[in-house]
mmCIF file of C-alpha atoms in Angstrom:
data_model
loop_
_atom_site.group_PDB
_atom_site.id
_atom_site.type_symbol
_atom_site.label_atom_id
_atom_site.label_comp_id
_atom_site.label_asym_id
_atom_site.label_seq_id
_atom_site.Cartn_x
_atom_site.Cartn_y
_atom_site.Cartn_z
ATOM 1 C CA UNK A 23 0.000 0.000 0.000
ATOM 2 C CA UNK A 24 1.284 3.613 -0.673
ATOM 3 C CA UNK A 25 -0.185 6.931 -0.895
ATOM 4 C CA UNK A 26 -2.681 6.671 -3.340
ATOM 5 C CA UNK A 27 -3.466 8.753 -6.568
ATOM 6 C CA UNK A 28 -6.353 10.329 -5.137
ATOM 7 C CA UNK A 29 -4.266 11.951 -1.991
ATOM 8 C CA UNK A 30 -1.647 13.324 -4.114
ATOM 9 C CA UNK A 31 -4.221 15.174 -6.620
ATOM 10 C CA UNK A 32 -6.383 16.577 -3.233
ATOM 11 C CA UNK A 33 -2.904 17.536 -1.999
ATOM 12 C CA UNK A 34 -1.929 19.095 -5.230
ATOM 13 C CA UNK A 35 -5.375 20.726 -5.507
ATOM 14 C CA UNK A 36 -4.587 22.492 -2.278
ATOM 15 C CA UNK A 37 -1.385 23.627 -3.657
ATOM 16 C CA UNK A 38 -2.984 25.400 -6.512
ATOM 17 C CA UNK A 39 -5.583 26.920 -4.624
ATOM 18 C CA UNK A 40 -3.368 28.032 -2.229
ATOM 19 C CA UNK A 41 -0.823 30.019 -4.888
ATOM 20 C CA UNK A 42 -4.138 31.196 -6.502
ATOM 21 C CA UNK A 43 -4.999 33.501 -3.373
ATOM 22 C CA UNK A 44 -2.489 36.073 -3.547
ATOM 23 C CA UNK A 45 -1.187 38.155 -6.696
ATOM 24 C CA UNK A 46 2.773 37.136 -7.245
ATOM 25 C CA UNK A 47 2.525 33.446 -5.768
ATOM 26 C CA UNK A 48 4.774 31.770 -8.129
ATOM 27 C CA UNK A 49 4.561 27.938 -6.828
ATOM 28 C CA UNK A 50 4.051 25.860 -4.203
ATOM 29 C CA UNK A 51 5.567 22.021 -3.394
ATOM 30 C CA UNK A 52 4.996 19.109 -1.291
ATOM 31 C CA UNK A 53 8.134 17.257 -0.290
ATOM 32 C CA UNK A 54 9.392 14.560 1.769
ATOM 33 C CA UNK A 55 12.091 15.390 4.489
ATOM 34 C CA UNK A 56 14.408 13.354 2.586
ATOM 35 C CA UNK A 57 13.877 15.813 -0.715
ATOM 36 C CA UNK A 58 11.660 13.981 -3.161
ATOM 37 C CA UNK A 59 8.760 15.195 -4.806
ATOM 38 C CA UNK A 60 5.626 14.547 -3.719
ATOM 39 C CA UNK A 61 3.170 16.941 -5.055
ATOM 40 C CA UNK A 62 3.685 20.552 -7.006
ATOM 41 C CA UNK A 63 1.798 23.538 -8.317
ATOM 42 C CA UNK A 64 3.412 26.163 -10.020
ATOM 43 C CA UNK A 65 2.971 29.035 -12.891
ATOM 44 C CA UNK A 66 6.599 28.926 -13.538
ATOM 45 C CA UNK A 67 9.314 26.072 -13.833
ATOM 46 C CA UNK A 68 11.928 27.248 -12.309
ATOM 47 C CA UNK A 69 14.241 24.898 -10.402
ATOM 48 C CA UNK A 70 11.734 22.018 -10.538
ATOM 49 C CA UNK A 71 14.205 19.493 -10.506
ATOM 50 C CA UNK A 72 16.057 20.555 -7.615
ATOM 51 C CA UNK A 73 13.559 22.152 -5.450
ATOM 52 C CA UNK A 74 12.609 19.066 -3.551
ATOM 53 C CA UNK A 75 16.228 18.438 -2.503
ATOM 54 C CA UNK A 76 17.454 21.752 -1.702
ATOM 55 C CA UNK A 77 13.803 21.866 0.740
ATOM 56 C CA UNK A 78 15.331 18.993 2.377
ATOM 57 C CA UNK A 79 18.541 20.355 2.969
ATOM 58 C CA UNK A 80 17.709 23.893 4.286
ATOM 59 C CA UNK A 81 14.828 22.645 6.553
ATOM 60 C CA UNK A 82 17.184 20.650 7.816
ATOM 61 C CA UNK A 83 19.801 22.939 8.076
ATOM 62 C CA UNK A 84 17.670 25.349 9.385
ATOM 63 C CA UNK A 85 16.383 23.297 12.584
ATOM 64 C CA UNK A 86 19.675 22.037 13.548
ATOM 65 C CA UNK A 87 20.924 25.600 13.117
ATOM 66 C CA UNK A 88 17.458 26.394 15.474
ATOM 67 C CA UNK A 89 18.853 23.499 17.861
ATOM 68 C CA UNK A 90 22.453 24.593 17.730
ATOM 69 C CA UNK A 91 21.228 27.870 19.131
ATOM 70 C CA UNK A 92 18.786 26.894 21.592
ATOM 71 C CA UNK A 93 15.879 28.681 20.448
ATOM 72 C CA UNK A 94 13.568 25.790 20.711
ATOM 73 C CA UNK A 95 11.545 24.615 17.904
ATOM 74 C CA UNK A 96 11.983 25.517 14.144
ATOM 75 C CA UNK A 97 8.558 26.560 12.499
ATOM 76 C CA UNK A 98 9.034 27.890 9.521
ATOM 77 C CA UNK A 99 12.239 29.206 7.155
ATOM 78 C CA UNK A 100 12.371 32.411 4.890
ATOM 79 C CA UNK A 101 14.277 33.671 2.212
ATOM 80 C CA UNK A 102 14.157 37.301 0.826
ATOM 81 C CA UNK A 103 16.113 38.413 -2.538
ATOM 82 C CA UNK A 104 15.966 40.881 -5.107
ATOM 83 C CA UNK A 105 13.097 38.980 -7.429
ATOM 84 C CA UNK A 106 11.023 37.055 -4.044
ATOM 85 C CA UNK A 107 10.706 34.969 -1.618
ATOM 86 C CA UNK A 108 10.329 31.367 -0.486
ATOM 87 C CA UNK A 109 9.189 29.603 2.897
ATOM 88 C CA UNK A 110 9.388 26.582 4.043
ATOM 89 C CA UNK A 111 7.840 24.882 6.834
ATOM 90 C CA UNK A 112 6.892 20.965 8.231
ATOM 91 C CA UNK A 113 3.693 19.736 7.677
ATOM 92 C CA UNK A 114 2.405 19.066 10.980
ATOM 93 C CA UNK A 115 0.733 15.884 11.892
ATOM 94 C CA UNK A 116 2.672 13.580 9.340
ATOM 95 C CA UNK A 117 5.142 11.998 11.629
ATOM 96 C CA UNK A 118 7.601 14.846 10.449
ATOM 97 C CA UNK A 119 7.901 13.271 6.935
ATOM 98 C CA UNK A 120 7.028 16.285 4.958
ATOM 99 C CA UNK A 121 7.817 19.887 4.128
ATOM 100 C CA UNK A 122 5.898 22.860 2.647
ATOM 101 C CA UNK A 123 7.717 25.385 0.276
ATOM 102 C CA UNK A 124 6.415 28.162 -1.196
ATOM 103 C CA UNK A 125 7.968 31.068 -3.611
ATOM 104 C CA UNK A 126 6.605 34.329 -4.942
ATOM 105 C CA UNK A 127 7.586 37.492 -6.217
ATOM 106 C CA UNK A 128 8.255 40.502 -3.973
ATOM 107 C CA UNK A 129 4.944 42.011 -4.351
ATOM 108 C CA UNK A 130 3.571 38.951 -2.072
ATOM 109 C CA UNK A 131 3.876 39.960 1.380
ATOM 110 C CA UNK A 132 6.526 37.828 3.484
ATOM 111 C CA UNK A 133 3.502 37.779 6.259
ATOM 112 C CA UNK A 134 0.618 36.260 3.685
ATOM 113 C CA UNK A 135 3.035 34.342 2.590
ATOM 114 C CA UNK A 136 3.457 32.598 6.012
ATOM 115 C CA UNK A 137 -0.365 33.251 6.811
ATOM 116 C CA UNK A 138 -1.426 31.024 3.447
ATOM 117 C CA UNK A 139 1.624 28.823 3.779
ATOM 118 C CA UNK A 140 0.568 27.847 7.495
ATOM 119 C CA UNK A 141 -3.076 27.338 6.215
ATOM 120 C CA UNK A 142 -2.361 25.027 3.490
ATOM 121 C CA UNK A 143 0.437 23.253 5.623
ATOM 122 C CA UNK A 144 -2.407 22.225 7.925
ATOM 123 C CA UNK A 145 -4.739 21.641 5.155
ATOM 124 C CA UNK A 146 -2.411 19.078 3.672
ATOM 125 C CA UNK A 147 -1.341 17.964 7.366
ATOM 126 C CA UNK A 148 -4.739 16.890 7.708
ATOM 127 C CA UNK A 149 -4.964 14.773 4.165
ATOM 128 C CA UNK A 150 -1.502 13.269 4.892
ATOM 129 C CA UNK A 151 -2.195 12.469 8.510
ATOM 130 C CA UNK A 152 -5.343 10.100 7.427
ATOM 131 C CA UNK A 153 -3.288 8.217 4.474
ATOM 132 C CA UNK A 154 -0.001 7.830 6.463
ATOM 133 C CA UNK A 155 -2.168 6.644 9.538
ATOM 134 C CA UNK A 156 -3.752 4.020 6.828
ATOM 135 C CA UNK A 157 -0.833 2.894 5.928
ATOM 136 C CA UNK A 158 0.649 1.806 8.802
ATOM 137 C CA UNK A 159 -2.364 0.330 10.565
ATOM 138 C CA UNK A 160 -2.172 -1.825 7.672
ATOM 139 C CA UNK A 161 1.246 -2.725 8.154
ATOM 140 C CA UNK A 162 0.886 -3.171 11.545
ATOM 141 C CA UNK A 163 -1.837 -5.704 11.203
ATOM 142 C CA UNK A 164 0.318 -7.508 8.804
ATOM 143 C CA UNK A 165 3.028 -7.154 11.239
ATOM 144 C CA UNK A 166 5.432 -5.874 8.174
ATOM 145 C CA UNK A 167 5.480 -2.565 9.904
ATOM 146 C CA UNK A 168 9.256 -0.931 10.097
ATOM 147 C CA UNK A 169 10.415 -0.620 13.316
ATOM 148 C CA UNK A 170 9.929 3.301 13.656
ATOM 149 C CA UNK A 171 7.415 5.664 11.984
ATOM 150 C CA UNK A 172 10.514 7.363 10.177
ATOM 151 C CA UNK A 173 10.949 4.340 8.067
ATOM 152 C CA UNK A 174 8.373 3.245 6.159
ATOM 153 C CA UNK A 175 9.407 2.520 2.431
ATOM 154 C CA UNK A 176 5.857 2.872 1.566
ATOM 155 C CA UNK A 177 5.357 6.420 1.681
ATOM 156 C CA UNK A 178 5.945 7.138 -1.510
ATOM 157 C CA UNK B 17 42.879 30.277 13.426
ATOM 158 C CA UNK B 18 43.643 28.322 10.185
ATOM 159 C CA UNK B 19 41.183 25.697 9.271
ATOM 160 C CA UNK B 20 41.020 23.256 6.613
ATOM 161 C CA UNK B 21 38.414 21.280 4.737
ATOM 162 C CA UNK B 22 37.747 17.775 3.987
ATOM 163 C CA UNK B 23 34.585 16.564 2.617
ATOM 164 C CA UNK B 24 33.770 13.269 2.921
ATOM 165 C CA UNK B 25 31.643 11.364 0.286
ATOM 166 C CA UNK B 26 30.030 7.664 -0.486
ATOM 167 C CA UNK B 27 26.727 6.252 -1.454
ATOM 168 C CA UNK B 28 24.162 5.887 1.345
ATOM 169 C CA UNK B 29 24.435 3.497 3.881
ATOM 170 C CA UNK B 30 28.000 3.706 3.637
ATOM 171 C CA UNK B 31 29.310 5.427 6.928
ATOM 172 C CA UNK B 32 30.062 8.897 5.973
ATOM 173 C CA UNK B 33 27.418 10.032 9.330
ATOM 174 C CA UNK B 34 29.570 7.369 11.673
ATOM 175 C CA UNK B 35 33.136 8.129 10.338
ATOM 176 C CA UNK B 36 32.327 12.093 10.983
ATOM 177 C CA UNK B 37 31.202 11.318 14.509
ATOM 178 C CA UNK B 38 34.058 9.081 15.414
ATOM 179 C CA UNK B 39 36.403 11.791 13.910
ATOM 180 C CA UNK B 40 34.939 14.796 15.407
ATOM 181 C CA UNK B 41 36.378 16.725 18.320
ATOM 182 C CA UNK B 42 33.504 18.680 19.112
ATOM 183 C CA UNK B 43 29.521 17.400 18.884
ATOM 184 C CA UNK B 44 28.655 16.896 15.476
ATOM 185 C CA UNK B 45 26.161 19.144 13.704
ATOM 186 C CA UNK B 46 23.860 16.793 12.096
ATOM 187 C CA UNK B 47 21.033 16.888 9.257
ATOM 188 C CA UNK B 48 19.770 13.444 9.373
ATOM 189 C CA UNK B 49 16.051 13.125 8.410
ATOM 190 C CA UNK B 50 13.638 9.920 8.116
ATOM 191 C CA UNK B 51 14.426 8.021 4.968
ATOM 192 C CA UNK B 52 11.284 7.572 2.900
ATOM 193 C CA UNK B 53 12.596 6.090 0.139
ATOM 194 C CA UNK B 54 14.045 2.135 -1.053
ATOM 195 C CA UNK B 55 16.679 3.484 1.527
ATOM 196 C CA UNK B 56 14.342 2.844 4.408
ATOM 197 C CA UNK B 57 15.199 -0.853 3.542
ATOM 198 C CA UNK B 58 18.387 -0.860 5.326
ATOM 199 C CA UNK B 59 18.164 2.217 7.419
ATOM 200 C CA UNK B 60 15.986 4.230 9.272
ATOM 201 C CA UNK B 61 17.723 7.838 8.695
ATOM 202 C CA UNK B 62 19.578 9.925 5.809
ATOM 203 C CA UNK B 63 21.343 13.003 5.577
ATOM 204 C CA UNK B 64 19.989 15.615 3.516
ATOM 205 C CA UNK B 65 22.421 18.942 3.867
ATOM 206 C CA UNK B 66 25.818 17.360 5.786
ATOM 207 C CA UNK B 67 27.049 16.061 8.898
ATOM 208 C CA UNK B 68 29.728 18.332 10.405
ATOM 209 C CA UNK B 69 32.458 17.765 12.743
ATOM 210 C CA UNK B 70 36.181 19.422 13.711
ATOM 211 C CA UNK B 71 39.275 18.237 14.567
ATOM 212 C CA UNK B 72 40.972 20.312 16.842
ATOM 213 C CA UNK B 73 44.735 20.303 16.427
ATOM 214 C CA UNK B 74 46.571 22.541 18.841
ATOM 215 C CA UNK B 75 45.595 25.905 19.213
ATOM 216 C CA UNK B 76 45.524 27.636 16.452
ATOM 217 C CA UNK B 77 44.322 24.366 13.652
ATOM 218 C CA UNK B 78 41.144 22.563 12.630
ATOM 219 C CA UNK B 79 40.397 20.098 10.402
ATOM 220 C CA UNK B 80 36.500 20.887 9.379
ATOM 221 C CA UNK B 81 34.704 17.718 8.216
ATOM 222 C CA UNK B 82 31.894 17.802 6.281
ATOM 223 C CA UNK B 83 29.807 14.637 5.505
ATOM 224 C CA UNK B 84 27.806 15.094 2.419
ATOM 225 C CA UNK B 85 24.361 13.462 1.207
ATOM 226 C CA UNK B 86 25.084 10.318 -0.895
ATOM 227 C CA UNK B 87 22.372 10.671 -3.707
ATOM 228 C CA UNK B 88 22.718 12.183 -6.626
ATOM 229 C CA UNK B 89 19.632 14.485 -6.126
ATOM 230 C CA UNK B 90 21.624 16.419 -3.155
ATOM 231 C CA UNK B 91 24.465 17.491 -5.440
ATOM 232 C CA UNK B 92 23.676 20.820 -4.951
ATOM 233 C CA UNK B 93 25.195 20.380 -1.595
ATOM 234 C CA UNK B 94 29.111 19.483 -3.146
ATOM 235 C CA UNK B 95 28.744 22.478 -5.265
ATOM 236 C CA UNK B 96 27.973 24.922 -1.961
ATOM 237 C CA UNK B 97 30.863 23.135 0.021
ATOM 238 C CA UNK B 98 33.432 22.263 -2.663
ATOM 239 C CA UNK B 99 35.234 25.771 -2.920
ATOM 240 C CA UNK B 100 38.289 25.447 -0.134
ATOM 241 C CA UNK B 101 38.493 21.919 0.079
ATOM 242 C CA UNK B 102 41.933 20.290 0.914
ATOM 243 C CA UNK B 103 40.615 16.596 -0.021
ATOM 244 C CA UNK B 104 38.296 14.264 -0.158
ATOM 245 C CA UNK B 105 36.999 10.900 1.476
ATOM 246 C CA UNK B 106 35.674 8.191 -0.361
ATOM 247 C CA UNK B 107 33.405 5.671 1.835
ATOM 248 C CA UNK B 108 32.797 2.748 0.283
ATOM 249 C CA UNK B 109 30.878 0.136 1.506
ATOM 250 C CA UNK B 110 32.346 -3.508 1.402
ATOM 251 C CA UNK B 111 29.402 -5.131 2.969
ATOM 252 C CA UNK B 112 26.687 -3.829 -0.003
ATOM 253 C CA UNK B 113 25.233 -6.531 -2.159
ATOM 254 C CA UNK B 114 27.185 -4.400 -4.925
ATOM 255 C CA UNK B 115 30.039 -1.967 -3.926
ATOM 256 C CA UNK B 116 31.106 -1.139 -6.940
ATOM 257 C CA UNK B 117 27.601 -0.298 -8.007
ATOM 258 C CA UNK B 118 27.816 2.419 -5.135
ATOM 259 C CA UNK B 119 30.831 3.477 -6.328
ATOM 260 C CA UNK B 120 30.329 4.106 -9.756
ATOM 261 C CA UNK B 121 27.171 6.034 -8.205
ATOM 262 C CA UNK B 122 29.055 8.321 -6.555
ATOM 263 C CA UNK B 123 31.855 8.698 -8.866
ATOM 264 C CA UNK B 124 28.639 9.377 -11.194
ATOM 265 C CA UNK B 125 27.461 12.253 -9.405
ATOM 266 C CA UNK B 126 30.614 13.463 -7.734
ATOM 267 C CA UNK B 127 33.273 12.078 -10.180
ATOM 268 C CA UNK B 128 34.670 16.156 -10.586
ATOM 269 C CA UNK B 129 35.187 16.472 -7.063
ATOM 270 C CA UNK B 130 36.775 13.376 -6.802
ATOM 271 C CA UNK B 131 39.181 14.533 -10.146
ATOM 272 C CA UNK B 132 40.094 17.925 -8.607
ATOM 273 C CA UNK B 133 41.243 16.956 -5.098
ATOM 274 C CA UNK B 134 43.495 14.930 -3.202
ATOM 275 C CA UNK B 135 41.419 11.966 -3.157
ATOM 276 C CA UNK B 136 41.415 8.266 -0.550
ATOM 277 C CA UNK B 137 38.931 5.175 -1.325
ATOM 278 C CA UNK B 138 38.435 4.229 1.918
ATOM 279 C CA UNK B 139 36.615 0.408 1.980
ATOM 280 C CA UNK B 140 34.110 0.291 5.140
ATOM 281 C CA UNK B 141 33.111 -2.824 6.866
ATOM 282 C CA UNK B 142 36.088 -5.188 6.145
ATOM 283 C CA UNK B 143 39.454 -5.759 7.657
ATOM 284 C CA UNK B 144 40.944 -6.674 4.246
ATOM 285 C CA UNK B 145 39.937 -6.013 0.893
ATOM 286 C CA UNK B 146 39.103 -8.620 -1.780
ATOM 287 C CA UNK B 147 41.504 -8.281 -4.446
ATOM 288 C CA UNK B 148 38.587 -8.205 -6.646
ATOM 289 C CA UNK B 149 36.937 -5.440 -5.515
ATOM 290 C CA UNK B 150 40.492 -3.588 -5.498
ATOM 291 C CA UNK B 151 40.848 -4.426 -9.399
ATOM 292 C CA UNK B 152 37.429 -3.147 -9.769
ATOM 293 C CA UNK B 153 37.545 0.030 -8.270
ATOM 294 C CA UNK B 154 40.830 1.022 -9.243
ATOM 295 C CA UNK B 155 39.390 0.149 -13.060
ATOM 296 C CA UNK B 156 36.074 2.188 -12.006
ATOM 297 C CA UNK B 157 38.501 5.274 -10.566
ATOM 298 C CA UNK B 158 40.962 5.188 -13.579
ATOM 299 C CA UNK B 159 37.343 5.412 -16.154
ATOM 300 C CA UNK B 160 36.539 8.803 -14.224
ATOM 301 C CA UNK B 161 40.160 9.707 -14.608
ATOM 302 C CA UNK B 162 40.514 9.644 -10.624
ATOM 303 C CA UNK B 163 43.874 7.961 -9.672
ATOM 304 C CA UNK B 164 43.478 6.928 -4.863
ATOM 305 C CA UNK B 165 44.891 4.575 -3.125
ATOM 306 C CA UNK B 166 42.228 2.025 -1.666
ATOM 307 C CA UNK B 167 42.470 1.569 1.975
ATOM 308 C CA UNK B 168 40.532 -0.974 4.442
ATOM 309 C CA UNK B 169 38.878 0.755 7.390
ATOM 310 C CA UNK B 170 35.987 1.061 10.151
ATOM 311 C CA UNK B 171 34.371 4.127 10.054
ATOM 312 C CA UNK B 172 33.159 3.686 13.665
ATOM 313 C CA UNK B 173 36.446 3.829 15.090
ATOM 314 C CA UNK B 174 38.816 7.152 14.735
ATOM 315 C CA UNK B 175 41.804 4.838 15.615
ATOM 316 C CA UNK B 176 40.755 3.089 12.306
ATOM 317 C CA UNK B 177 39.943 6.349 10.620
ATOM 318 C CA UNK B 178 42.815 8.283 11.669
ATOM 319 C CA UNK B 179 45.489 7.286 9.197
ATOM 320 C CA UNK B 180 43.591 7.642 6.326
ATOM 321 C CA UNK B 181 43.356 11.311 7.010
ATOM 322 C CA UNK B 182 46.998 11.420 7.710
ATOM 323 C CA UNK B 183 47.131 9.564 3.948
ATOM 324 C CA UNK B 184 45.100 12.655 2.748
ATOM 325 C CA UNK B 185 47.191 15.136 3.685
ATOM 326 C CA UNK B 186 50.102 13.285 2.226
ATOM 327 C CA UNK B 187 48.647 13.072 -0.430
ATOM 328 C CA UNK B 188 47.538 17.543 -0.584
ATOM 329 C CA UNK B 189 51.296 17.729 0.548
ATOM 330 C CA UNK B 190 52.894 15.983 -2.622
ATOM 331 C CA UNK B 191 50.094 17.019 -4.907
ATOM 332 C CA UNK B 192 50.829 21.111 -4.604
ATOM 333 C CA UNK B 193 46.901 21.321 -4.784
ATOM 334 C CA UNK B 194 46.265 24.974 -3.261
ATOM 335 C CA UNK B 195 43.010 24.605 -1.186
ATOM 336 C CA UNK B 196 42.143 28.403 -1.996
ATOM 337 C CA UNK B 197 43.795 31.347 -3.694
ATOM 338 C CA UNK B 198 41.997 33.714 -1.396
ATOM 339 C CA UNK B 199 44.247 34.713 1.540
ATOM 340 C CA UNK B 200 42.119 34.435 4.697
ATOM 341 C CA UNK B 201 40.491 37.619 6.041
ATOM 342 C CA UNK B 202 40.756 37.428 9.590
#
């Protein structure tokens, strides 16, 4: 069993509504923590092929920086340049397997960026929670389940 | 303080994350996330950005290690840590159902890094290598036009791991390879 078809259109359906609600959001993605693809909606193509993997490594870099530090809990990342902006953030409720980025041009404010960003992430939080949870109540009642949530080779 | 960097590189699953800890001097900065891919198979965690660690050598010298991702996808990672680096640690993995298939993964995706630096093949997970596997890799090495020697190790020991840095920096020593042309600013 994986995540089905269905789950990655509603999740990519609340991508696209999501970059639809403010003028200058360029594109939104759905990635795991380990930087793959999972779902994407976006009016431009720019770094499509990398932008799982570089979400990966800066969420990642930017909680153990967070950790380093001592300032408790990481909840969301931003970058500001000339052109835009991106933020990234967990999706909550799904065992910490999956991150929210989001880009748009400057004329999107870095605060409804993080306000729509935080809705959606909970939106999708909500979808992923229910399939992941599927998944490994089925596992576990076929007693193939990994030994830790992180682990599951089906989540893809 | 001068500091110097070695980046350490190898398919997944092959110790980079262990050999960095065992090395380090000081806690090690880590990036390890869940794996949710065929990886998951064989272990429960990945790196995604690097693993980091120092070796503190007197006063006024580090060694900074940096552990990178081993797939391909996370290449953007080499190309943010590359500039400055004094040489470069291959992990391979003797225990994989294929270890040259890891290697000519990583020589794949990393083969110019491997070309431009002072360069060891260290073998993980055996106390000898299978002439074999040496044949192979140094035939895998020479097709990327990277010329290492291949040493045995265990990346959970720093006893173990030790010498092949001093190897390294042979190896930077006799090479002439400048690190950096920029002087450093403070």
């Amino acid at each position: 069993m994986v995540i089905s078809n269905e789950c990655r259109e509603r999740t990519t359906a609340s991508l696209s509504r999501l970059i639809q609600r403010a003028p200058g959001m360029l594109g939104a993605e759905i990635c795991s923590t380990d930087g793959r693809t999972f779902a994407r909606s976006a009016t431009d193509s720019a770094g499509h092929e990398k932008s799982a993997a570089m979400s990966a490594s800066i969420m990642a870099l930017g909680e153990s920086m967070m950790n380093e530090l001592r300032l408790g809990k990481c909840s969301h990342l931003a970058l500001s340049g000339e052109a835009g902006q991106v933020v990234a953030m967990r999706v909550p409720r799904t065992h910490a397997l999956f991150v929210l980025t989001v880009h748009a041009r400057n004329e999107t404010s870095l605060g409804m960026m993080l306000s729509l960003a935080r809705a959606c992430a909970e939106e999708v939080g909500t979808l992923l929670e229910a399939a992941v949870t599927a998944i490994r109540e089925q596992r576990q009642a076929a007693n193939l389940a990994p030994a830790t949530p992180r682990a599951d080779p089906s989540l893809r | 303080m001068h500091a110097s960097k070695i980046l350490i590189i190898g398919e997944p699953g092959s110790g980079k994350t262990t050999a960095v800890a065992a090395l380090s001097d000081v806690e090690i900065v880590s990036t390890d996330v869940a794996a949710t891919d065929e990886l998951a198979r064989i272990k429960d965690t990945t790196t995604v950005a690097f693993d980091y660690g120092e070796i503190r050598l007197g006063q006024d010298e580090r060694i900074l290690l940096y552990g990178l991702p081993g797939q391909g996808r996370f290449a953007h990672m080499v190309q943010a840590l590359a500039p400055g680096t004094l040489g470069v640690i291959l992990l391979l993995d003797h225990a994989a159902d294929d270890p040259l298939r890891g290697l000519r993964e990583t020589l794949h995706h990393f083969g110019a890094l491997a070309r431009d630096r002072a360069l060891v093949v260290a073998v993980n997970k055996t106390a000898r290598l299978d002439p074999a596997l040496r044949t192979g890799c140094m035939s895998l090495l020479a097709g990327h036009g990277v010329s290492a020697p291949l040493v045995p190790v265990d990346a959970r020991r720093r006893d173990s791991l030790v010498p092949v840095l001093e190897l390294l920096l042979d190896l930077v020593e006799f090479s002439g390879i400048e690190p950096s042309q920029d002087p450093p600013l403070w």
